[in-house]
CSV table of C-alpha atoms in Angstrom, one decimal:
chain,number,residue,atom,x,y,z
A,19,UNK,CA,13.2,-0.7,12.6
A,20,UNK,CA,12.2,0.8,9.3
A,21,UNK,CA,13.0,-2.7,6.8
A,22,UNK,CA,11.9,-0.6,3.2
A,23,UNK,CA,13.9,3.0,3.3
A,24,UNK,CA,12.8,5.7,1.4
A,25,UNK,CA,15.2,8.1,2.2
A,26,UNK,CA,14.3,11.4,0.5
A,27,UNK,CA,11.2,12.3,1.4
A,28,UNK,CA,10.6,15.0,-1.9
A,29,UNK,CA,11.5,15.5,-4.8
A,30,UNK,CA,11.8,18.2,-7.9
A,31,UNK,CA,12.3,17.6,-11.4
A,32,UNK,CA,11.5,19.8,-14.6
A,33,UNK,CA,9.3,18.0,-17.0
A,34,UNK,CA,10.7,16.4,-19.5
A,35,UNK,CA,13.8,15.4,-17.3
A,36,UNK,CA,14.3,12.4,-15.7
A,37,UNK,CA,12.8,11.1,-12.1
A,38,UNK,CA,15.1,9.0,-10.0
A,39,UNK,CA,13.5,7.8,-6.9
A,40,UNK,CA,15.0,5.7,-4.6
A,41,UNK,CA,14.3,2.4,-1.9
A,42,UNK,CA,16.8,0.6,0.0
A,43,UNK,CA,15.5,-2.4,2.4
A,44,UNK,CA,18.0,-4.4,4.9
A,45,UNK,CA,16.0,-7.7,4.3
A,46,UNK,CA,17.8,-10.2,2.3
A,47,UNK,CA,14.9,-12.1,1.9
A,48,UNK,CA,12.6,-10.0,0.4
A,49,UNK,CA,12.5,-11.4,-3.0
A,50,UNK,CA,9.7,-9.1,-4.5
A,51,UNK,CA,9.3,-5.5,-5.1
A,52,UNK,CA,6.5,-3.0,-6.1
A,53,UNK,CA,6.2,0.8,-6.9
A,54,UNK,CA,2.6,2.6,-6.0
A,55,UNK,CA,1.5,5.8,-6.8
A,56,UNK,CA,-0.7,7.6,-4.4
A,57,UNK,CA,-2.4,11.3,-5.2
A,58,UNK,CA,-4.2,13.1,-2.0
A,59,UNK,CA,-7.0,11.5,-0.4
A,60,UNK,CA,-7.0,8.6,-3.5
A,61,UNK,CA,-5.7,4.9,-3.1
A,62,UNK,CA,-2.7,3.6,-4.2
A,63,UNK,CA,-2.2,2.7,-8.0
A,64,UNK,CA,-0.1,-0.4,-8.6
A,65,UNK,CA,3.1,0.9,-11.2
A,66,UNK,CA,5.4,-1.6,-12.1
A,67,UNK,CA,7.2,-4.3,-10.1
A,68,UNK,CA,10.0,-6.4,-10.4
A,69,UNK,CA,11.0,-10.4,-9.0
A,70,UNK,CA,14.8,-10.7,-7.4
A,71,UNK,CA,15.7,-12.9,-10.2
A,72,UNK,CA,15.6,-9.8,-12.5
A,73,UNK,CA,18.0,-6.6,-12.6
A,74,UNK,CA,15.6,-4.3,-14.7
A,75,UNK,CA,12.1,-4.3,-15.7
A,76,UNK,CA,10.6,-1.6,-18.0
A,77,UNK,CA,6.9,-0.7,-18.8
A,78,UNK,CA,6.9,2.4,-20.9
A,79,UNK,CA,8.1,5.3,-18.9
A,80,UNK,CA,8.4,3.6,-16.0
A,81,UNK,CA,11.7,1.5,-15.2
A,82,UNK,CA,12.8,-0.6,-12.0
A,83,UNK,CA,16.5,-1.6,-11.3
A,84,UNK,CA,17.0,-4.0,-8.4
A,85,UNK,CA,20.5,-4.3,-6.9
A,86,UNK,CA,20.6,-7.1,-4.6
A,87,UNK,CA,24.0,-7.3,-3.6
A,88,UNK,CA,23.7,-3.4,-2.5
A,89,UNK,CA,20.0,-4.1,-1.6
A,90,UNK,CA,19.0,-0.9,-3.4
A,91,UNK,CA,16.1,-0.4,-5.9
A,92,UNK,CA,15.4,2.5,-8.1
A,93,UNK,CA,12.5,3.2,-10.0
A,94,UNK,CA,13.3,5.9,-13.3
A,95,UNK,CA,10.4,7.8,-14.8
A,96,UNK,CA,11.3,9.1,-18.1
A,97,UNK,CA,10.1,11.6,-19.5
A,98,UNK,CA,8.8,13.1,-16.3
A,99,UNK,CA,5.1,14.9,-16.8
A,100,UNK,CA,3.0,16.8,-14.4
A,101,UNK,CA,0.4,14.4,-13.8
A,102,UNK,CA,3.4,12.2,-12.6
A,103,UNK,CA,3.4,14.4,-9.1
A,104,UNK,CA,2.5,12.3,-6.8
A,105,UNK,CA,3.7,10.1,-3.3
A,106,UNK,CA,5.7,7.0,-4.7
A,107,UNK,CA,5.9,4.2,-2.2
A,108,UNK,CA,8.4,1.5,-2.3
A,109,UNK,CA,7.2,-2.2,-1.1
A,110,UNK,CA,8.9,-6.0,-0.5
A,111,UNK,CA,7.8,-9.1,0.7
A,112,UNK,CA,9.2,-12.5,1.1
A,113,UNK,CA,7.2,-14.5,-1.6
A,114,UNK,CA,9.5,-17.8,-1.4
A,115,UNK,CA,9.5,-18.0,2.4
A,116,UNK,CA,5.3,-17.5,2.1
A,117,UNK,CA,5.5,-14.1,4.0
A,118,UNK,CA,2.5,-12.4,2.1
A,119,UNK,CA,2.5,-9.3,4.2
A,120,UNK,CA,4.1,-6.6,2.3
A,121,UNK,CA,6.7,-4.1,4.2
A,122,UNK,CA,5.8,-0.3,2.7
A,123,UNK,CA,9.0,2.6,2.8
A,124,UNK,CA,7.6,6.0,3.9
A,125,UNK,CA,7.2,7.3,0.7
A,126,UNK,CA,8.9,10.4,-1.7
A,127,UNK,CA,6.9,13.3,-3.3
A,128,UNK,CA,7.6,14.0,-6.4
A,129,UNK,CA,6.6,17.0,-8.2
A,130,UNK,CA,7.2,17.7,-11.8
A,131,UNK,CA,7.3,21.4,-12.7
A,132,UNK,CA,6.3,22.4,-16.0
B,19,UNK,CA,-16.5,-2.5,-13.7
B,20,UNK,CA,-14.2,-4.3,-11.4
B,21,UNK,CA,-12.5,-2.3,-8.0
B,22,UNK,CA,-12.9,-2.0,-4.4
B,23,UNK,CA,-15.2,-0.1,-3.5
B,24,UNK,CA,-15.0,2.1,0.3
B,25,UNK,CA,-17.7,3.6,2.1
B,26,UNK,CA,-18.1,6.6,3.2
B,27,UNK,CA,-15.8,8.3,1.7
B,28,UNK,CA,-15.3,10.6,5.0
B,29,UNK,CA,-16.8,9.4,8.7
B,30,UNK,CA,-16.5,11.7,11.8
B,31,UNK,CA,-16.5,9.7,15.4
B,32,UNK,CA,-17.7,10.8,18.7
B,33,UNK,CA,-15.8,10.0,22.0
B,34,UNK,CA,-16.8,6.3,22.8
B,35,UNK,CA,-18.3,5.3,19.3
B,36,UNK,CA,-17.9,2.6,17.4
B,37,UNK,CA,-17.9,2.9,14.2
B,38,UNK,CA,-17.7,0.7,11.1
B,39,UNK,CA,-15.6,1.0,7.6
B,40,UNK,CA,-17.2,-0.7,4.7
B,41,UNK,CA,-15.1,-2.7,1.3
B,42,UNK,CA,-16.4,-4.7,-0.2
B,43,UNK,CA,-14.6,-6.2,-4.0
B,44,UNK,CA,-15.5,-7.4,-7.1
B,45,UNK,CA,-12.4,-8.5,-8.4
B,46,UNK,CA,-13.0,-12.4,-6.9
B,47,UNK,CA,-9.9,-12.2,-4.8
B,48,UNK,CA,-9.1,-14.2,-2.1
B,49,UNK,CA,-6.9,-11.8,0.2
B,50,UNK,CA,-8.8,-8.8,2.0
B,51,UNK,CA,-6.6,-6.0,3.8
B,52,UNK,CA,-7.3,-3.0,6.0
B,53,UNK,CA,-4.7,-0.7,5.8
B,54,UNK,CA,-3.9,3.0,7.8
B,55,UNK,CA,-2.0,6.0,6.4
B,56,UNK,CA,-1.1,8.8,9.0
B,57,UNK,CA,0.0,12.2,7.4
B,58,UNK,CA,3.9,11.3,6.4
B,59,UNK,CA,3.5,8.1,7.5
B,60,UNK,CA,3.7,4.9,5.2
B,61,UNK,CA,1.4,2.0,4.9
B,62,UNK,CA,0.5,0.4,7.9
B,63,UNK,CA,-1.3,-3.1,8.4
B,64,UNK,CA,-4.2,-3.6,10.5
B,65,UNK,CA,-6.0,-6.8,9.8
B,66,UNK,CA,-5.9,-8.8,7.0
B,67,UNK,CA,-7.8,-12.1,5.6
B,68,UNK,CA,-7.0,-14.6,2.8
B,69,UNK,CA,-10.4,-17.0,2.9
B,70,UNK,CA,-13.6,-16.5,4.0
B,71,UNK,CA,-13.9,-16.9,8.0
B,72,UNK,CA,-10.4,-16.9,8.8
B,73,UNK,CA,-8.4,-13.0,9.4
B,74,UNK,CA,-4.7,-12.3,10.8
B,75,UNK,CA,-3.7,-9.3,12.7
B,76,UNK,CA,-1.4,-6.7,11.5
B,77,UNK,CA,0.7,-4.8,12.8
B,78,UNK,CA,-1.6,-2.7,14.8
B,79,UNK,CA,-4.7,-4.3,14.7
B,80,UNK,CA,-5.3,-3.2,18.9
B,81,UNK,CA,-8.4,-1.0,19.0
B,82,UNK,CA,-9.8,-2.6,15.9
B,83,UNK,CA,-12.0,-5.3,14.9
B,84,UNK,CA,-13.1,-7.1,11.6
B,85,UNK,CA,-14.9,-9.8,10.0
B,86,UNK,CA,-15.1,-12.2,6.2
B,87,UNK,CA,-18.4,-13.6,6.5
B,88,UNK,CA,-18.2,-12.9,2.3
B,89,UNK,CA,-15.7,-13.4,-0.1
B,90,UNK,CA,-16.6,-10.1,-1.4
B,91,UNK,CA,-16.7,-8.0,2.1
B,92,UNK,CA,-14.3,-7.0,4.6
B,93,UNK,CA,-15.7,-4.9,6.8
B,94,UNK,CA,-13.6,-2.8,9.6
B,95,UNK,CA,-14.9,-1.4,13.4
B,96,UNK,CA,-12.8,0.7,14.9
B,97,UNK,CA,-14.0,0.5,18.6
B,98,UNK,CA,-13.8,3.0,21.4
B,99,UNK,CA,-10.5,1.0,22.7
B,100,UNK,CA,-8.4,3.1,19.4
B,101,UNK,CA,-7.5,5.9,21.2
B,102,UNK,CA,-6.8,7.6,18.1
B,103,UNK,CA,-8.7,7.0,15.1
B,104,UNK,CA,-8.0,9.6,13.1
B,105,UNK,CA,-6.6,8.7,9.7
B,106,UNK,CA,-6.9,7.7,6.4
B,107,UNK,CA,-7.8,4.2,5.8
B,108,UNK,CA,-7.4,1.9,2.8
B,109,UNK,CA,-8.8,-1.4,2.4
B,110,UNK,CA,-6.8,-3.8,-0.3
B,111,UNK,CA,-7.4,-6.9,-2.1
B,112,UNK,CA,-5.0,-9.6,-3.8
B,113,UNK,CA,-5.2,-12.9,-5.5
B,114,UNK,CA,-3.1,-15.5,-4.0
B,115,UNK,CA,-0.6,-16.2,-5.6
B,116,UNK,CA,3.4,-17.5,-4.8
B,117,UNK,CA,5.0,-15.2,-8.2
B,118,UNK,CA,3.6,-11.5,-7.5
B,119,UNK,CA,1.4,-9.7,-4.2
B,120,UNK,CA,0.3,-6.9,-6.2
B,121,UNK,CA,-2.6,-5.5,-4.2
B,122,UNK,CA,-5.9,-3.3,-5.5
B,123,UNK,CA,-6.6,-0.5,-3.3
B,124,UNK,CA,-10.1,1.4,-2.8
B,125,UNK,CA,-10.5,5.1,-2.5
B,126,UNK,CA,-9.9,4.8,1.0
B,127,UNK,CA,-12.1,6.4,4.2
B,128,UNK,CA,-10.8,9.5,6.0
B,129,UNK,CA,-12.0,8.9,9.8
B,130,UNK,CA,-11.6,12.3,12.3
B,131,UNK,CA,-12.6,12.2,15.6
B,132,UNK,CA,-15.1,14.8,16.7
């Protein structure tokens, strides 16, 4: 049973526009979340991540939004750019119950048309 | 420069080979992962270590073997017993820590069968 959901697995945008991707998880416990980035045949790069005692955290373009009571995260890129086209993978864990293994979603493609 | 550093970058495996993925890390963290990615597939754990010595299993660590005789190396086998290997594999590292898991990938190792 998938815990992290990525339910669309692409995405379009025009540059410029805004990015809306999407991670829903059925673990109330999870208490930590992270966005990676992933191009072809590279590692994952660590975006931005966000603790379940926040609602929002920003860094630059990148903006997370954790709603616990719908257990729903977003992550917003804005503006989107080219070089943002890439896999974006959604993961939790259970830091307060010491669970250090991190549950990963499937993953959405973005791509950002010029 | 700090990183993780993978070798080879791509390893081809003959029917009934072992064969052995290398990481090793700079970074001075404590937690070691091996992680595999399958073509629209997410994250998946194999094995994974938080001190020197000591290594948990994943979530499909059968076919697979590893070692942490360094802090700085975590070396992967995957044995004849994987029935099938191929795939993309990413080796992680982390400090430990109870307010964030953010994890450091490498480039990763694509592994084919021939």
């Amino acid at each position: 049973d998938q815990q992290v959901k990525q339910n669309s697995p692409s995405l379009s945008v025009q540059e410029g526009r805004i990015s809306i991707l999407n991670c829903d998880y059925t673990n109330s416990m999870f208490d930590y979340f992270l966005w990676y980035k992933k191009y072809p045949a590279e590692g994952p790069t660590f975006l931005i991540s966000i603790s379940s005692i926040k609602d929002k955290n920003e860094d630059g373009r990148f903006t997370v939004f954790l709603n616990k009571s719908a257990k729903h995260l977003s992550l917003h890129i804005v503006p989107s750019q080219p070089g943002d086209s890439a896999v974006y993978f959604c993961a939790a864990s259970d830091l307060a119950g010491n669970n250090r293994k991190l549950i990963w979603g499937l993953g959405t493609s973005l791509a950002v048309n010029p | 420069d700090g990183g993780i550093t993978q070798s080879p970058k791509y390893l081809f495996r003959k029917e009934g080979q072992n064969v052995t993925l290398s990481c090793e890390q700079n970074l001075n963290h404590d937690a070691m992962y091996w992680y595999r990615q399958d073509p629209g597939q997410g994250l998946r754990l194999i094995y994974y270590s938080q001190i020197v010595n000591d290594f948990q299993k994943g979530d499909i660590a059968e076919g697979y073997s590893v070692s942490r005789e360094k802090k700085e190396s975590f070396p992967l086998t995957v044995t004849s017993a994987q029935k099938n290997p191929t795939a993309f594999y990413l080796c992680a590292s982390s400090i430990i820590s109870t307010a964030n898991e953010k994890l450091f990938f490498g480039s990763g190792t694509q592994l084919s069968v021939l």
